[in-house]
C-alpha cells in the first residue's frame, strides 16, 4: 500500500522537474528573506536565477550545524516570527542544541510525510501506535504522533522512560506498531523478560526505529527478541524530524527519501565534491518546501549511498542505504578509521554477547587506546573464566583482522552498561 500514490510514484523525469521548480523557489526565498544566505550567495557570486538545472546545486554554498548555532536562536528563520507556530530543537547529541521553527504548512507537510512513512512500514489506519519517542523539544515524539493521526491510526503517546509501565501497556493496550530507538526496543524486551512478559507473544508486529545508527545485525536481534518486523526510519531536526526517509516493508532495501520535499546529494566529506553514483559519501539535504527554516545543502555528517533504481514496492523515489555512521562519529585510533557500527556487527555476530556495549578511548603518552566493553548474556555469565577469556580473545582477534586496529575487550555482567531511554551513548572519548 502507498499513502500518496501520485507523489510517491512520480516518473523520475517528472519528479526532477518538480524538484528543480522547488529548488529555484527556495533559493529565491532564502536570498530575499535570510541575510545569512544572501551573504553566502553573494560571497560565491551566485544569484537564485543562476540555478537552471539540478546539477547547478553544486554552485550553492553548504550549510553546517555550526551555522545554526552561530545564528541562534532565530537567525535562519525565513518568515516573520508571527508565522511560526512551533519551535523544536535538536537533541544536542554531538554539541549545543540548535533551534528550528515550523509554519502551519510545515507542520501539515510533516504529518503527511510521517503518514507516508507509517504506511511504507506496513501500518494502516486501523492500527494502534505505541509512540515511545521522546516528546517535547525533541522532534521524534510529536513527528510520529501527528503522522499517526494524519493516517487515522490510534496513538498511545507514552513518550520515553517508565520502561516497566511501557511493557505493561504493550501487554494491556495491545498496539500493532511501536516507535522508539533501536537500543530502547532491546531494553523493552529485556525488561519484559524480567517481568515475565514475552513481547513476542503480544500482537505487536511492526517496529519503526531511528534516531541513532544501527546495524542489520541489531535489526535481526530486535526481530528475534520482539517477534516483529524492524523498519529503519531516518530524519533529523534541522531538516524536519522523523520521516525524511524510511524503508518499505516489502523490500527493506534502502530508505525511500521523500524527494518531492528534500533534494539529496552525497559528497566526499573531506573535499565537498560530489561522489560518483553508488559511492558512499556524506549525505547532504536541501529542503524544497520548508517555510520556517529552509536549509540549503545542509551537511548531515551521515554516511550513506544513494540508489535511484526502481523498488519492488512501486515507489520511484531514491533510496539511501542504511546510515553506516557519521563522519564526526568516526574514531581515529593510531591512524585507523573506526566506526561504532563496524564493532557492533562483530559483537552481535559473537555468540553469548549482547548489543549493549561502549567504546572507551584513552590516550596514554602519545598513543591512543581503545577498550570495548560489552555485556554477556545470562548463560555466558555463568560460564567458567576460561570460556569468557576465549570469547574476549576471539573478539579482539576479529576486530584486529576486520578493522586493522588493536582493542582491549572487556566482557561485563548483564545489565551493567547504562540503558538509555533515547539515543544510546556508545562512545566515551577521554582523550
CSV table of C-alpha atoms in Angstrom, one decimal:
chain,number,residue,atom,x,y,z
A,1,UNK,CA,0.0,0.0,0.0
A,2,UNK,CA,1.2,3.6,-0.8
A,3,UNK,CA,-0.2,6.6,1.1
A,4,UNK,CA,0.2,9.2,-1.6
A,5,UNK,CA,0.3,7.3,-4.9
A,6,UNK,CA,0.6,10.4,-7.1
A,7,UNK,CA,3.6,11.9,-5.4
A,8,UNK,CA,5.4,8.7,-4.3
A,9,UNK,CA,5.3,7.1,-7.8
A,10,UNK,CA,6.1,10.1,-10.0
A,11,UNK,CA,8.2,9.2,-13.1
A,12,UNK,CA,11.8,10.2,-12.4
A,13,UNK,CA,11.7,12.9,-15.1
A,14,UNK,CA,8.6,14.5,-13.6
A,15,UNK,CA,10.0,14.3,-10.1
A,16,UNK,CA,13.2,16.1,-11.2
A,17,UNK,CA,11.2,18.8,-12.9
A,18,UNK,CA,9.3,19.3,-9.7
A,19,UNK,CA,12.5,19.4,-7.6
A,20,UNK,CA,14.0,22.0,-9.9
A,21,UNK,CA,11.0,24.3,-9.7
A,22,UNK,CA,11.0,24.0,-5.9
A,23,UNK,CA,14.8,24.4,-5.7
A,24,UNK,CA,14.6,27.6,-7.7
A,25,UNK,CA,11.8,28.9,-5.4
A,26,UNK,CA,13.6,28.1,-2.2
A,27,UNK,CA,16.7,29.9,-3.4
A,28,UNK,CA,14.6,32.9,-4.2
A,29,UNK,CA,13.1,32.8,-0.7
A,30,UNK,CA,16.2,32.5,1.3
A,31,UNK,CA,18.1,35.1,-0.8
A,32,UNK,CA,15.2,37.6,-0.2
A,33,UNK,CA,14.5,36.7,3.5
A,34,UNK,CA,17.5,35.3,5.2
A,35,UNK,CA,20.5,37.7,5.5
A,36,UNK,CA,22.8,34.8,6.3
A,37,UNK,CA,22.1,33.2,2.9
A,38,UNK,CA,22.2,36.4,1.0
A,39,UNK,CA,25.7,36.9,2.3
A,40,UNK,CA,26.7,33.3,1.5
A,41,UNK,CA,25.3,33.5,-2.1
A,42,UNK,CA,27.0,36.9,-2.7
A,43,UNK,CA,30.3,35.6,-1.4
A,44,UNK,CA,30.1,32.8,-4.0
A,45,UNK,CA,29.0,35.2,-6.7
A,46,UNK,CA,25.7,33.3,-7.2
A,47,UNK,CA,22.2,34.6,-7.7
A,48,UNK,CA,19.0,32.5,-7.5
A,49,UNK,CA,18.4,32.9,-11.2
A,50,UNK,CA,21.7,31.2,-11.9
A,51,UNK,CA,20.1,27.8,-10.9
A,52,UNK,CA,18.9,26.5,-14.2
A,53,UNK,CA,19.2,22.7,-13.6
A,54,UNK,CA,19.5,20.3,-10.7
A,55,UNK,CA,23.3,20.0,-11.4
A,56,UNK,CA,23.6,23.7,-10.6
A,57,UNK,CA,23.1,22.9,-6.9
A,58,UNK,CA,26.8,22.4,-6.7
A,59,UNK,CA,27.1,26.2,-7.2
A,60,UNK,CA,25.3,26.8,-3.9
A,61,UNK,CA,27.0,27.1,-0.5
A,62,UNK,CA,26.9,24.4,2.1
A,63,UNK,CA,25.2,24.9,5.5
A,64,UNK,CA,26.6,23.2,8.5
A,65,UNK,CA,25.4,22.7,12.1
A,66,UNK,CA,27.7,25.4,13.4
A,67,UNK,CA,25.8,27.9,11.2
A,68,UNK,CA,22.6,27.2,13.1
A,69,UNK,CA,24.5,27.6,16.4
A,70,UNK,CA,26.0,30.9,15.2
A,71,UNK,CA,22.6,32.2,14.1
A,72,UNK,CA,21.0,31.1,17.4
A,73,UNK,CA,18.1,31.3,18.1
A,74,UNK,CA,16.1,32.6,15.1
A,75,UNK,CA,18.7,34.0,12.6
A,76,UNK,CA,17.9,31.4,9.9
A,77,UNK,CA,14.1,31.8,10.0
A,78,UNK,CA,12.7,32.8,6.6
A,79,UNK,CA,9.3,34.1,7.8
A,80,UNK,CA,8.2,36.6,10.4
A,81,UNK,CA,8.0,35.2,14.0
A,82,UNK,CA,4.2,35.5,14.0
A,83,UNK,CA,4.1,32.9,11.2
A,84,UNK,CA,6.0,30.3,13.3
A,85,UNK,CA,3.5,28.0,15.1
A,86,UNK,CA,6.0,25.7,16.7
A,87,UNK,CA,9.7,25.6,17.8
A,88,UNK,CA,11.8,22.5,18.2
A,89,UNK,CA,15.4,22.0,18.9
A,90,UNK,CA,17.9,19.2,18.1
A,91,UNK,CA,18.8,16.7,20.9
A,92,UNK,CA,22.3,18.1,21.1
A,93,UNK,CA,23.8,14.6,20.9
A,94,UNK,CA,27.1,16.0,19.5
A,95,UNK,CA,27.1,19.6,20.8
A,96,UNK,CA,24.9,22.6,21.6
A,97,UNK,CA,21.3,22.3,20.6
A,98,UNK,CA,20.1,24.0,17.5
A,99,UNK,CA,16.7,25.7,17.0
A,100,UNK,CA,14.2,25.1,14.2
A,101,UNK,CA,10.8,26.7,13.5
A,102,UNK,CA,7.8,25.5,11.7
A,103,UNK,CA,4.9,27.3,10.0
A,104,UNK,CA,1.4,25.8,9.9
A,105,UNK,CA,2.1,24.4,6.4
A,106,UNK,CA,5.4,22.9,7.6
A,107,UNK,CA,3.5,21.0,10.4
A,108,UNK,CA,0.9,19.8,7.9
A,109,UNK,CA,3.6,18.6,5.5
A,110,UNK,CA,5.4,16.9,8.3
A,111,UNK,CA,2.3,15.0,9.4
A,112,UNK,CA,1.7,13.9,5.8
A,113,UNK,CA,5.2,12.7,5.3
A,114,UNK,CA,5.1,10.7,8.5
A,115,UNK,CA,1.8,9.2,7.4
A,116,UNK,CA,3.5,8.1,4.2
A,117,UNK,CA,6.3,6.6,6.3
A,118,UNK,CA,3.9,4.7,8.5
A,119,UNK,CA,2.2,3.2,5.5
A,120,UNK,CA,5.6,2.3,4.0
A,121,UNK,CA,6.4,0.3,7.2
A,122,UNK,CA,3.2,-1.7,6.8
A,123,UNK,CA,1.0,0.2,9.2
A,124,UNK,CA,-2.6,1.2,8.4
A,125,UNK,CA,-5.4,3.5,9.7
A,126,UNK,CA,-6.8,0.6,11.7
A,127,UNK,CA,-3.6,0.1,13.7
A,128,UNK,CA,-2.6,1.4,17.2
A,129,UNK,CA,0.8,3.0,17.5
A,130,UNK,CA,2.8,2.9,20.8
A,131,UNK,CA,4.9,6.0,20.5
A,132,UNK,CA,7.9,5.8,22.8
A,133,UNK,CA,9.9,8.5,21.1
A,134,UNK,CA,10.5,11.5,23.5
A,135,UNK,CA,8.0,14.4,23.3
A,136,UNK,CA,9.0,18.0,23.9
A,137,UNK,CA,11.7,19.8,22.1
A,138,UNK,CA,12.9,16.6,20.5
A,139,UNK,CA,11.1,16.1,17.2
A,140,UNK,CA,10.7,12.4,17.4
A,141,UNK,CA,7.6,12.1,19.6
A,142,UNK,CA,5.4,14.8,18.0
A,143,UNK,CA,6.5,13.9,14.5
A,144,UNK,CA,5.4,10.3,14.9
A,145,UNK,CA,2.3,11.4,16.8
A,146,UNK,CA,1.0,13.7,14.1
A,147,UNK,CA,1.9,11.3,11.4
A,148,UNK,CA,-0.2,8.5,13.0
A,149,UNK,CA,-3.1,10.9,13.5
A,150,UNK,CA,-2.9,12.1,9.9
A,151,UNK,CA,-3.1,8.4,8.9
A,152,UNK,CA,-6.1,7.9,11.1
A,153,UNK,CA,-4.4,5.4,13.4
A,154,UNK,CA,-4.8,5.4,17.2
A,155,UNK,CA,-1.8,6.8,19.1
A,156,UNK,CA,-0.6,5.9,22.6
A,157,UNK,CA,1.6,8.9,23.5
A,158,UNK,CA,3.7,7.2,26.1
A,159,UNK,CA,7.0,9.0,25.3
A,160,UNK,CA,10.3,7.8,26.7
A,161,UNK,CA,11.1,6.4,30.2
A,162,UNK,CA,8.9,4.4,32.7
A,163,UNK,CA,10.1,1.2,31.0
A,164,UNK,CA,8.2,-1.3,33.2
A,165,UNK,CA,5.0,0.7,32.6
A,166,UNK,CA,5.6,0.7,28.9
A,167,UNK,CA,5.9,-3.1,28.9
A,168,UNK,CA,2.6,-3.3,30.9
A,169,UNK,CA,0.9,-1.1,28.3
A,170,UNK,CA,2.3,-3.1,25.4
A,171,UNK,CA,0.5,-6.1,27.0
A,172,UNK,CA,-2.7,-4.3,28.1
A,173,UNK,CA,-3.3,-2.0,25.1
A,174,UNK,CA,-2.0,-4.5,22.5
A,175,UNK,CA,-0.6,-2.0,20.0
A,176,UNK,CA,0.3,-3.1,16.5
A,177,UNK,CA,3.2,-0.7,15.9
A,178,UNK,CA,6.0,0.7,18.2
A,179,UNK,CA,8.1,3.7,17.5
A,180,UNK,CA,11.4,4.2,19.5
A,181,UNK,CA,15.1,4.0,19.2
A,182,UNK,CA,16.5,0.5,18.4
A,183,UNK,CA,18.5,0.3,21.6
A,184,UNK,CA,15.4,1.1,23.6
A,185,UNK,CA,13.5,-1.7,21.9
A,186,UNK,CA,16.0,-4.2,23.1
A,187,UNK,CA,15.7,-2.7,26.6
A,188,UNK,CA,12.0,-3.1,26.5
A,189,UNK,CA,12.4,-6.8,25.5
A,190,UNK,CA,14.9,-7.2,28.4
A,191,UNK,CA,12.6,-5.6,30.9
A,192,UNK,CA,9.7,-7.7,29.6
A,193,UNK,CA,11.8,-10.8,30.4
A,194,UNK,CA,12.4,-9.6,34.0
A,195,UNK,CA,8.6,-9.0,34.4
A,196,UNK,CA,7.7,-12.4,32.9
A,197,UNK,CA,6.2,-10.9,29.8
A,198,UNK,CA,7.4,-12.2,26.4
A,199,UNK,CA,6.8,-9.4,23.9
A,200,UNK,CA,6.9,-12.0,21.2
A,201,UNK,CA,3.5,-13.2,22.5
A,202,UNK,CA,1.9,-9.8,22.0
A,203,UNK,CA,0.0,-8.5,18.9
A,204,UNK,CA,2.9,-6.1,18.1
A,205,UNK,CA,4.0,-6.7,14.5
A,206,UNK,CA,6.0,-3.6,13.4
A,207,UNK,CA,8.8,-1.5,14.9
A,208,UNK,CA,9.8,1.8,13.4
A,209,UNK,CA,13.3,2.6,14.8
A,210,UNK,CA,15.5,5.6,14.3
A,211,UNK,CA,17.4,8.5,15.9
A,212,UNK,CA,20.6,6.5,16.2
A,213,UNK,CA,22.7,4.4,13.8
A,214,UNK,CA,22.1,0.7,14.0
A,215,UNK,CA,23.3,-2.3,12.1
A,216,UNK,CA,21.5,-5.1,10.2
A,217,UNK,CA,22.8,-7.4,12.9
A,218,UNK,CA,20.9,-5.4,15.5
A,219,UNK,CA,17.8,-5.5,13.3
A,220,UNK,CA,17.9,-9.3,13.4
A,221,UNK,CA,18.4,-9.2,17.2
A,222,UNK,CA,15.4,-7.0,17.6
A,223,UNK,CA,13.2,-9.0,15.3
A,224,UNK,CA,14.2,-12.2,17.2
A,225,UNK,CA,13.6,-10.8,20.7
A,226,UNK,CA,10.4,-8.9,19.9
A,227,UNK,CA,8.9,-11.0,17.2
A,228,UNK,CA,8.3,-8.1,14.8
A,229,UNK,CA,9.4,-6.6,11.5
A,230,UNK,CA,12.0,-3.9,12.3
A,231,UNK,CA,11.9,-0.9,10.0
A,232,UNK,CA,14.6,1.8,9.7
A,233,UNK,CA,13.4,5.4,9.6
A,234,UNK,CA,15.6,8.5,9.1
A,235,UNK,CA,15.2,12.1,10.0
A,236,UNK,CA,17.0,15.0,11.6
A,237,UNK,CA,15.6,18.0,13.4
A,238,UNK,CA,17.4,20.5,11.2
A,239,UNK,CA,15.7,19.2,8.1
A,240,UNK,CA,12.2,18.3,9.5
A,241,UNK,CA,12.4,15.5,12.1
A,242,UNK,CA,11.5,11.8,11.5
A,243,UNK,CA,10.0,10.9,8.2
A,244,UNK,CA,12.7,12.3,5.8
A,245,UNK,CA,13.2,8.7,4.6
A,246,UNK,CA,12.0,5.2,5.5
A,247,UNK,CA,12.3,1.6,4.4
A,248,UNK,CA,9.4,0.0,2.8
A,249,UNK,CA,8.3,-3.3,4.4
A,250,UNK,CA,8.2,-5.0,1.0
A,251,UNK,CA,11.9,-4.7,0.2
A,252,UNK,CA,13.7,-3.3,3.3
A,253,UNK,CA,16.5,-2.5,0.8
A,254,UNK,CA,17.3,1.1,1.5
A,255,UNK,CA,15.2,4.0,2.8
A,256,UNK,CA,12.9,5.9,0.4
A,257,UNK,CA,13.7,9.6,0.6
A,258,UNK,CA,10.7,11.9,0.3
A,259,UNK,CA,12.3,13.5,-2.7
A,260,UNK,CA,9.4,15.9,-3.5
A,261,UNK,CA,10.3,17.7,-0.3
A,262,UNK,CA,14.0,17.1,0.1
A,263,UNK,CA,16.8,17.1,-2.5
A,264,UNK,CA,19.6,14.7,-1.6
A,265,UNK,CA,23.2,14.6,-2.6
A,266,UNK,CA,26.2,12.6,-1.5
A,267,UNK,CA,29.6,14.3,-1.3
A,268,UNK,CA,33.2,13.5,-0.3
A,269,UNK,CA,33.3,14.6,3.4
A,270,UNK,CA,36.8,16.0,3.0
A,271,UNK,CA,36.7,17.7,-0.4
A,272,UNK,CA,33.0,18.5,-0.5
A,273,UNK,CA,32.9,17.3,-4.1
A,274,UNK,CA,30.0,15.1,-5.3
A,275,UNK,CA,30.8,11.4,-5.3
A,276,UNK,CA,30.0,9.0,-8.2
A,277,UNK,CA,26.6,7.4,-8.2
A,278,UNK,CA,26.5,4.4,-5.9
A,279,UNK,CA,29.6,5.5,-4.0
A,280,UNK,CA,29.5,6.1,-0.2
A,281,UNK,CA,29.5,9.8,0.8
A,282,UNK,CA,28.2,12.3,3.2
A,283,UNK,CA,24.5,12.9,2.9
A,284,UNK,CA,23.5,16.5,2.1
A,285,UNK,CA,19.9,17.8,2.0
A,286,UNK,CA,18.3,20.9,0.6
A,287,UNK,CA,14.7,21.4,1.9
A,288,UNK,CA,12.4,22.2,-1.0
A,289,UNK,CA,9.2,23.1,0.8
A,290,UNK,CA,10.2,24.1,4.3
A,291,UNK,CA,8.9,27.6,5.1
A,292,UNK,CA,10.1,28.3,8.6
A,293,UNK,CA,13.7,27.5,8.3
A,294,UNK,CA,14.6,26.3,4.8
A,295,UNK,CA,18.2,25.0,4.5
A,296,UNK,CA,20.5,24.9,1.5
A,297,UNK,CA,22.9,22.0,1.1
A,298,UNK,CA,22.8,21.0,4.8
A,299,UNK,CA,25.7,18.7,5.6
A,300,UNK,CA,24.3,15.9,7.8
A,301,UNK,CA,27.6,14.2,8.5
A,302,UNK,CA,25.8,10.9,8.0
A,303,UNK,CA,27.5,8.4,5.6
A,304,UNK,CA,25.4,6.5,3.0
A,305,UNK,CA,25.0,5.7,-0.7
A,306,UNK,CA,22.1,6.7,-2.9
A,307,UNK,CA,20.2,4.4,-5.3
A,308,UNK,CA,17.7,5.5,-7.9
A,309,UNK,CA,16.8,2.1,-9.3
A,310,UNK,CA,13.1,1.2,-9.1
A,311,UNK,CA,11.9,-0.6,-6.0
A,312,UNK,CA,9.6,-3.6,-5.9
A,313,UNK,CA,7.1,-1.6,-3.7
A,314,UNK,CA,6.3,0.7,-6.7
A,315,UNK,CA,7.8,3.9,-5.2
A,316,UNK,CA,10.1,5.8,-7.6
A,317,UNK,CA,11.9,7.9,-5.0
A,318,UNK,CA,15.7,7.4,-4.5
A,319,UNK,CA,16.7,5.1,-1.7
A,320,UNK,CA,19.5,5.8,0.8
A,321,UNK,CA,21.5,2.9,2.2
A,322,UNK,CA,21.2,2.4,6.0
A,323,UNK,CA,23.5,5.0,7.6
A,324,UNK,CA,26.8,3.3,8.5
A,325,UNK,CA,27.9,6.1,10.8
A,326,UNK,CA,28.7,9.7,11.0
A,327,UNK,CA,31.8,11.4,9.6
A,328,UNK,CA,32.1,13.1,13.0
A,329,UNK,CA,31.4,9.8,14.9
A,330,UNK,CA,34.4,8.2,13.3
A,331,UNK,CA,37.2,7.4,15.7
A,332,UNK,CA,40.7,7.5,14.5
A,333,UNK,CA,42.8,5.1,16.5
A,334,UNK,CA,46.5,5.2,15.6
A,335,UNK,CA,45.7,6.3,12.1
A,336,UNK,CA,42.9,3.7,11.6
A,337,UNK,CA,39.3,4.9,10.9
A,338,UNK,CA,36.8,3.0,13.1
A,339,UNK,CA,33.0,3.4,13.2
A,340,UNK,CA,30.9,2.1,16.2
A,341,UNK,CA,28.7,0.3,13.7
A,342,UNK,CA,31.6,-1.8,12.5
A,343,UNK,CA,32.4,-3.0,16.0
A,344,UNK,CA,28.7,-3.6,16.7
A,345,UNK,CA,28.5,-6.0,13.8
A,346,UNK,CA,31.4,-8.0,15.2
A,347,UNK,CA,29.9,-8.1,18.7
A,348,UNK,CA,26.4,-9.2,17.7
A,349,UNK,CA,27.8,-12.0,15.5
A,350,UNK,CA,29.7,-13.4,18.5
A,351,UNK,CA,27.6,-16.0,20.4
A,352,UNK,CA,26.9,-15.1,24.0
A,353,UNK,CA,27.3,-11.3,23.6
A,354,UNK,CA,24.5,-8.7,23.6
A,355,UNK,CA,24.1,-5.4,21.7
A,356,UNK,CA,24.8,-3.4,24.8
A,357,UNK,CA,28.3,-2.0,24.6
A,358,UNK,CA,30.5,1.1,24.9
A,359,UNK,CA,33.8,2.1,23.3
A,360,UNK,CA,36.2,3.8,25.7
A,361,UNK,CA,39.1,5.8,24.1
A,362,UNK,CA,42.1,6.9,26.2
A,363,UNK,CA,45.4,8.5,25.4
A,364,UNK,CA,48.5,7.1,27.2
A,365,UNK,CA,51.5,9.2,26.4
A,366,UNK,CA,51.3,9.7,22.6
A,367,UNK,CA,49.3,6.6,21.9
A,368,UNK,CA,45.5,6.2,21.7
A,369,UNK,CA,43.9,3.1,23.1
A,370,UNK,CA,40.5,1.6,22.5
A,371,UNK,CA,38.6,-0.6,25.1
A,372,UNK,CA,35.4,-2.3,24.1
A,373,UNK,CA,33.2,-3.1,27.0
A,374,UNK,CA,30.3,-5.4,26.1
A,375,UNK,CA,27.7,-7.2,28.2
A,376,UNK,CA,27.5,-11.0,28.0
A,377,UNK,CA,24.1,-12.8,28.2
A,378,UNK,CA,23.0,-14.6,31.3
A,379,UNK,CA,24.0,-18.1,30.1
A,380,UNK,CA,27.6,-17.0,29.2
A,381,UNK,CA,27.9,-15.1,32.5
A,382,UNK,CA,27.7,-18.4,34.4
A,383,UNK,CA,30.5,-20.0,32.3
A,384,UNK,CA,34.0,-20.6,33.6
A,385,UNK,CA,36.5,-17.8,33.4
A,386,UNK,CA,38.5,-19.6,30.7
A,387,UNK,CA,35.4,-19.6,28.5
A,388,UNK,CA,35.0,-15.8,28.9
A,389,UNK,CA,38.7,-15.3,28.2
A,390,UNK,CA,38.4,-17.3,25.0
A,391,UNK,CA,35.5,-15.0,23.9
A,392,UNK,CA,37.5,-11.9,24.7
A,393,UNK,CA,40.4,-13.2,22.7
A,394,UNK,CA,38.1,-14.1,19.8
A,395,UNK,CA,36.6,-10.6,19.6
A,396,UNK,CA,40.0,-8.9,19.9
A,397,UNK,CA,41.2,-11.1,17.0
A,398,UNK,CA,38.2,-10.3,14.8
A,399,UNK,CA,38.4,-6.5,15.5
A,400,UNK,CA,42.1,-6.7,14.5
A,401,UNK,CA,41.5,-8.8,11.4
A,402,UNK,CA,38.5,-6.9,10.1
A,403,UNK,CA,39.2,-3.3,11.2
A,404,UNK,CA,43.0,-3.3,11.5
A,405,UNK,CA,43.1,-1.9,15.0
A,406,UNK,CA,44.1,-3.4,18.3
A,407,UNK,CA,41.5,-3.1,21.0
A,408,UNK,CA,41.2,-4.4,24.5
A,409,UNK,CA,37.9,-6.3,25.0
A,410,UNK,CA,36.3,-6.5,28.4
A,411,UNK,CA,33.2,-8.6,29.0
A,412,UNK,CA,31.0,-7.2,31.7
A,413,UNK,CA,28.0,-8.6,33.6
A,414,UNK,CA,24.5,-8.4,32.2
A,415,UNK,CA,22.7,-5.1,32.7
A,416,UNK,CA,25.8,-3.2,33.9
A,417,UNK,CA,26.0,-0.8,31.0
A,418,UNK,CA,23.6,2.1,31.5
A,419,UNK,CA,20.5,1.9,29.4
A,420,UNK,CA,19.2,5.0,27.5
A,421,UNK,CA,15.6,6.0,27.1
A,422,UNK,CA,16.6,7.7,23.9
A,423,UNK,CA,19.9,7.6,21.9
A,424,UNK,CA,22.4,5.1,23.2
A,425,UNK,CA,25.7,6.6,24.3
A,426,UNK,CA,28.2,4.3,22.6
A,427,UNK,CA,31.5,6.4,22.8
A,428,UNK,CA,33.3,7.7,25.8
A,429,UNK,CA,36.3,9.6,24.5
A,430,UNK,CA,38.6,10.6,27.3
A,431,UNK,CA,41.5,11.9,25.1
